[in-house]
GROMACS .gro file of C-alpha atoms in nm:
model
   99
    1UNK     CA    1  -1.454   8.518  20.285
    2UNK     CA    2  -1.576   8.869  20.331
    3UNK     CA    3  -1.850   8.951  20.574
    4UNK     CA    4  -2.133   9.209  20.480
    5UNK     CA    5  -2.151   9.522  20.671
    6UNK     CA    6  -2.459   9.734  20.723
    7UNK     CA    7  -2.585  10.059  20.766
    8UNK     CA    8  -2.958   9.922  20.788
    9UNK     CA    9  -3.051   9.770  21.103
   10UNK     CA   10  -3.060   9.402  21.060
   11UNK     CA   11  -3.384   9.210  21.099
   12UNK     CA   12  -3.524   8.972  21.437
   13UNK     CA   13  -3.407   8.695  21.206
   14UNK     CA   14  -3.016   8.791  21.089
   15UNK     CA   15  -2.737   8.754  21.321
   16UNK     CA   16  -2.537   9.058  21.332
   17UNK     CA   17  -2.309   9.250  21.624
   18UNK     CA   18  -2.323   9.607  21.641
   19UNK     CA   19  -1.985   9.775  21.560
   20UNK     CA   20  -1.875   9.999  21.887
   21UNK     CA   21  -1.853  10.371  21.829
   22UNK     CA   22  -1.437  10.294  21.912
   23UNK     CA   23  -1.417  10.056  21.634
   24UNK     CA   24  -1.602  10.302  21.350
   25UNK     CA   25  -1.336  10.590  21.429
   26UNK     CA   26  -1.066  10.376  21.425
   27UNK     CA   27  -1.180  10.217  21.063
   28UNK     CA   28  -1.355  10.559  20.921
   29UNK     CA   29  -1.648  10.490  20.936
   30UNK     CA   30  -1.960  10.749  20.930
   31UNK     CA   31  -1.967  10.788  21.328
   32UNK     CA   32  -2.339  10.949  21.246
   33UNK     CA   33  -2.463  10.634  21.139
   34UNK     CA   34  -2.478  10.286  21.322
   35UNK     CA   35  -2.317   9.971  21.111
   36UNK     CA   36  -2.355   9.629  21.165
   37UNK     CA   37  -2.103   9.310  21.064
   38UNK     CA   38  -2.378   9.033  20.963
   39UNK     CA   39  -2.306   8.727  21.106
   40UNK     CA   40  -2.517   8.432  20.888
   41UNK     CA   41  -2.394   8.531  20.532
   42UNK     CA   42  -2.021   8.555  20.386
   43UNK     CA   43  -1.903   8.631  20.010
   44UNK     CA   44  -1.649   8.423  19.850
   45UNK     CA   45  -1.537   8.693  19.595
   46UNK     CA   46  -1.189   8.799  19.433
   47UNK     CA   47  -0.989   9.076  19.659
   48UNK     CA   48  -1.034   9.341  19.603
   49UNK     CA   49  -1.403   9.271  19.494
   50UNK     CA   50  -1.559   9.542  19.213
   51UNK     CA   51  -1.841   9.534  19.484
   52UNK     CA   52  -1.591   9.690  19.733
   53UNK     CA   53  -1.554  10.065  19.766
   54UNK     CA   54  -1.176  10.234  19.808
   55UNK     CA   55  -1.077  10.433  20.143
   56UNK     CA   56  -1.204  10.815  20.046
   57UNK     CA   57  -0.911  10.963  19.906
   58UNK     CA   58  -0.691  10.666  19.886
   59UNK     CA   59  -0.754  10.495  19.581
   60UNK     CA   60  -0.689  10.115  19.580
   61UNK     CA   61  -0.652  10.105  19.907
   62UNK     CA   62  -0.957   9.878  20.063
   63UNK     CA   63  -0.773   9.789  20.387
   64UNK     CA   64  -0.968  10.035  20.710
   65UNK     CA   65  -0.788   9.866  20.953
   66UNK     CA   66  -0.795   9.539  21.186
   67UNK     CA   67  -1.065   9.472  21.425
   68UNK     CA   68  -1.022   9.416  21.812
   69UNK     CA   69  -0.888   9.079  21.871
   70UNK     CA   70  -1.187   9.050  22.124
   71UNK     CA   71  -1.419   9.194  21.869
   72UNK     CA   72  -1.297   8.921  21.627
   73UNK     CA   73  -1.312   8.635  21.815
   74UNK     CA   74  -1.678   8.694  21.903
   75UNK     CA   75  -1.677   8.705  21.512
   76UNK     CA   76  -1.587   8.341  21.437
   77UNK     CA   77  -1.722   8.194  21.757
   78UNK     CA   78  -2.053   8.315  21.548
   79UNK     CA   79  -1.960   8.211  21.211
   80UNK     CA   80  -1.796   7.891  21.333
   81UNK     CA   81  -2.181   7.830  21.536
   82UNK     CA   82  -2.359   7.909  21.188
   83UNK     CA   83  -2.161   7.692  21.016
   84UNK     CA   84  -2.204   7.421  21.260
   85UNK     CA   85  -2.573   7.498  21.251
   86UNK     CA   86  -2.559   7.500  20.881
   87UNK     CA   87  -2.742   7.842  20.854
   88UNK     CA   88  -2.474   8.020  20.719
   89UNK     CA   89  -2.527   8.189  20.360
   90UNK     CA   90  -2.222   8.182  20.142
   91UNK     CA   91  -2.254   8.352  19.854
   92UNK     CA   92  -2.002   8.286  19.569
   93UNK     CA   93  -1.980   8.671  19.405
   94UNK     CA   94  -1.674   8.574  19.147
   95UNK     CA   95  -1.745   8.172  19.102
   96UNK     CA   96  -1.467   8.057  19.316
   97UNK     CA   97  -1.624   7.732  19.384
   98UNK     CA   98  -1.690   7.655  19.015
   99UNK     CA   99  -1.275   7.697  18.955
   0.00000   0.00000   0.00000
């Protein structure tokens, strides 16, 4: 399961957590720019997806880094809460459930 993450601020409607200035450094990301982890949707895809882009100037290397274990348990108390609530999207990018 891979969550989308965002440069475009997310809707009223789309649960999504702001990732702290901290957490962008540490995985590289474009500190000019805010990103967001959405929260209601999750790919099922092959790893590494051909939707995925490589580390600038590491190529086939998708791995940035591991989130703060407090950042990720806020993470799946949400996605656990959508799936509970049943209003979480899962896409299925490579046909995983069809295998």
């Amino acid at each position: 399961m891979i969550l989308p993450i965002t440069t475009h601020r997310p809707g009223d409607e789309t649960a999504a957590i702001e990732i702290p200035p901290k957490v962008k450094q540490h995985l590289g990301l474009d500190p000019a720019r805010a990103s967001w982890i959405i929260l209601d949707e999750a790919n099922l895809d092959v790893w590494p997806s051909p939707d995925m882009r490589p580390i600038p100037g590491r190529p086939g290397l998708y791995e940035y880094g591991l989130l703060p274990q407090r950042l990720t348990n806020t993470i799946r108390q949400a996605i656990s809460s959508a799936i509970n609530e049943r209003r979480l999207a899962m896409i299925d990018r490579a046909g995983i459930e069809n295998k």
